[in-house]
Each structure stands twice: as structure tokens, then as C-alpha cells.
């Protein structure tokens, strides 16, 4: 009888993928803000800078930051206080509501984000080692993992296609581009699914659930 593959053991493929994702997450956290920054930011402080950079056109309040990053209000507040002390962010009156404070990046904060932009390079190199077909399958898989995390309340609403009111899954017969984005009014392939889209508009709960079922049903029919 042939020997078993040593990696199989008692573990399932789900166990192996989960362990792999945990390793990638560990790399991202360790690479993100260590070494490249003389200011020695914590991963949470770094995440806040990146979020403020991504949402530069929005007026982010402290509770928006906490909600988007799944932080407690106290944790978000502590991190923002430190970032203010480091002169990387500032709090100012909201132009929409003078009673509210919004948090924005300072010029030093923007520079800090740019300097740290190289942190993803190691992971990007790994992703680029996949073929375009593998990347499309991976992207679809990540969409499902993120949707599940969202449903479990582990992450805030992700600005991704499968939850977007503009997304129409499997409305085209072209197998290479079966989906449709109503925002740009164009067909899209699996490799074009977005996990973070500035044009995302969340649909109502029933709409989202229906869209998600269409997305899963289309997969079965392929
Ligand atoms: S607007 Fe963005 S998130 Fe929405 S369907 Fe189009 S590409 Fe996807």
C-alpha cells in the first residue's frame, strides 16, 4: 500500500486553507508598519491611516473608523489620540455638521501611507505567481470568504461587487464575462470582481440576499 501524503494527516483542505490565510494575515500584519516607519506605528494605527487615505473624499468620524475596522470605540479612540500626538492625523469640525468632529490625514500622515505602500509587495509577488485563471478563481473564493465574514459580523460591510446594488450576476451568456456592472454599464468577468470599490452602493438586505443567491446559482449552472 502506498504511503499517505504527509500533509494530509487528519486535516481537511479547509483546515489547510484556513492555516494558509492565517499565515498570509500574519505576514501582512508584521510587514505593514514595522521597519519601514521610524514612528513605529501599531497595525491598528496603520490600518486607520490606510482607511483615511482610501476614504479621503469622505468625512470620517471616529465611529465610522471604529465601524469600518471592526474596532471598539475605545480602541479606535486610543489609536486616533496617538496618531494626533504623532501629527499624522488631525481632528476638525465637519463642514456638514459643525457639532461633529471628522478625522483627516495631515501631510505627514499622507507621506506615512505612501512610505508604507510597499508593505504589500511581498504578498503581491505571491499573488502575481498565479495564472490569470487562478487569480479569477481566487478572487471569487475571497469574495465568498469576505461575504461570510460580513454575515457573521466579523467585518464591516465590504464595498465589494457581490453586495453592490449595481451588480448583476450571470446576466450574460458570454462565459468569460457573465456578470454586469450597472455603474459602468459593462459586462465583467470573474477576474474583474471588486473587493473594494469606490463606486459601491449597498443594496437593501433582501436585494443583497437575492443577488447573493443568483451569484451562487450561476456557479452551479456553469
Ligand atoms: S459599482 Fe463597483 S462594486 Fe458595484 S458592481 Fe460595479 S464594480 Fe462592482
mmCIF file of N, CA, C and O and ligand atoms in Angstrom, residues 159-161 164 166-167 181 183 188 194 197 199-200, ligand 1:
data_model
loop_
_atom_site.group_PDB
_atom_site.id
_atom_site.type_symbol
_atom_site.label_atom_id
_atom_site.label_comp_id
_atom_site.label_asym_id
_atom_site.label_seq_id
_atom_site.Cartn_x
_atom_site.Cartn_y
_atom_site.Cartn_z
ATOM 1 N N UNK A 159 -17.027 46.807 0.593
ATOM 2 C CA UNK A 159 -17.505 47.519 -0.603
ATOM 3 C C UNK A 159 -17.201 46.675 -1.835
ATOM 4 O O UNK A 159 -16.422 47.047 -2.692
ATOM 5 N N UNK A 160 -17.803 45.484 -1.873
ATOM 6 C CA UNK A 160 -17.481 44.551 -2.960
ATOM 7 C C UNK A 160 -18.688 44.258 -3.839
ATOM 8 O O UNK A 160 -19.836 44.448 -3.428
ATOM 9 N N UNK A 161 -18.372 43.747 -5.040
ATOM 10 C CA UNK A 161 -19.419 43.571 -6.046
ATOM 11 C C UNK A 161 -20.607 42.766 -5.531
ATOM 12 O O UNK A 161 -21.757 43.159 -5.751
ATOM 13 N N UNK A 164 -23.199 44.777 -3.935
ATOM 14 C CA UNK A 164 -23.448 46.094 -4.537
ATOM 15 C C UNK A 164 -24.749 46.106 -5.340
ATOM 16 O O UNK A 164 -25.059 45.162 -6.064
ATOM 17 N N UNK A 166 -25.373 47.672 -7.904
ATOM 18 C CA UNK A 166 -25.131 47.705 -9.356
ATOM 19 C C UNK A 166 -24.787 46.323 -9.932
ATOM 20 O O UNK A 166 -24.726 46.146 -11.130
ATOM 21 N N UNK A 167 -24.509 45.367 -9.064
ATOM 22 C CA UNK A 167 -24.003 44.076 -9.530
ATOM 23 C C UNK A 167 -25.141 43.173 -10.004
ATOM 24 O O UNK A 167 -26.104 42.936 -9.278
ATOM 25 N N UNK A 181 -21.885 45.155 -14.484
ATOM 26 C CA UNK A 181 -21.812 46.268 -13.532
ATOM 27 C C UNK A 181 -22.688 47.390 -14.083
ATOM 28 O O UNK A 181 -22.390 47.957 -15.141
ATOM 29 N N UNK A 183 -23.064 50.287 -12.874
ATOM 30 C CA UNK A 183 -22.471 51.625 -12.710
ATOM 31 C C UNK A 183 -21.764 52.053 -13.993
ATOM 32 O O UNK A 183 -21.957 53.159 -14.485
ATOM 33 N N UNK A 188 -18.741 42.059 -17.003
ATOM 34 C CA UNK A 188 -17.495 41.855 -16.273
ATOM 35 C C UNK A 188 -17.253 40.363 -16.032
ATOM 36 O O UNK A 188 -18.191 39.590 -15.870
ATOM 37 N N UNK A 194 -14.756 43.149 -7.803
ATOM 38 C CA UNK A 194 -14.079 44.093 -6.897
ATOM 39 C C UNK A 194 -14.334 43.700 -5.438
ATOM 40 O O UNK A 194 -15.455 43.333 -5.082
ATOM 41 N N UNK A 197 -14.464 48.768 -3.839
ATOM 42 C CA UNK A 197 -14.792 49.605 -4.998
ATOM 43 C C UNK A 197 -15.329 50.959 -4.524
ATOM 44 O O UNK A 197 -16.267 51.015 -3.726
ATOM 45 N N UNK A 199 -17.151 52.964 -6.027
ATOM 46 C CA UNK A 199 -18.487 53.253 -6.554
ATOM 47 C C UNK A 199 -19.568 52.343 -5.970
ATOM 48 O O UNK A 199 -20.726 52.400 -6.386
ATOM 49 N N UNK A 200 -19.162 51.496 -5.034
ATOM 50 C CA UNK A 200 -20.089 50.559 -4.387
ATOM 51 C C UNK A 200 -21.264 51.287 -3.725
ATOM 52 O O UNK A 200 -21.080 52.288 -3.036
HETATM 53 S S1 LIG B 1 -20.003 49.684 -8.891
HETATM 54 FE FE1 LIG B 1 -18.129 48.652 -8.193
HETATM 55 S S2 LIG B 1 -18.838 47.200 -6.618
HETATM 56 FE FE2 LIG B 1 -20.635 47.851 -7.783
HETATM 57 S S3 LIG B 1 -20.866 46.250 -9.361
HETATM 58 FE FE3 LIG B 1 -19.682 47.943 -10.265
HETATM 59 S S4 LIG B 1 -17.531 47.339 -9.943
HETATM 60 FE FE4 LIG B 1 -18.783 46.085 -8.559
#
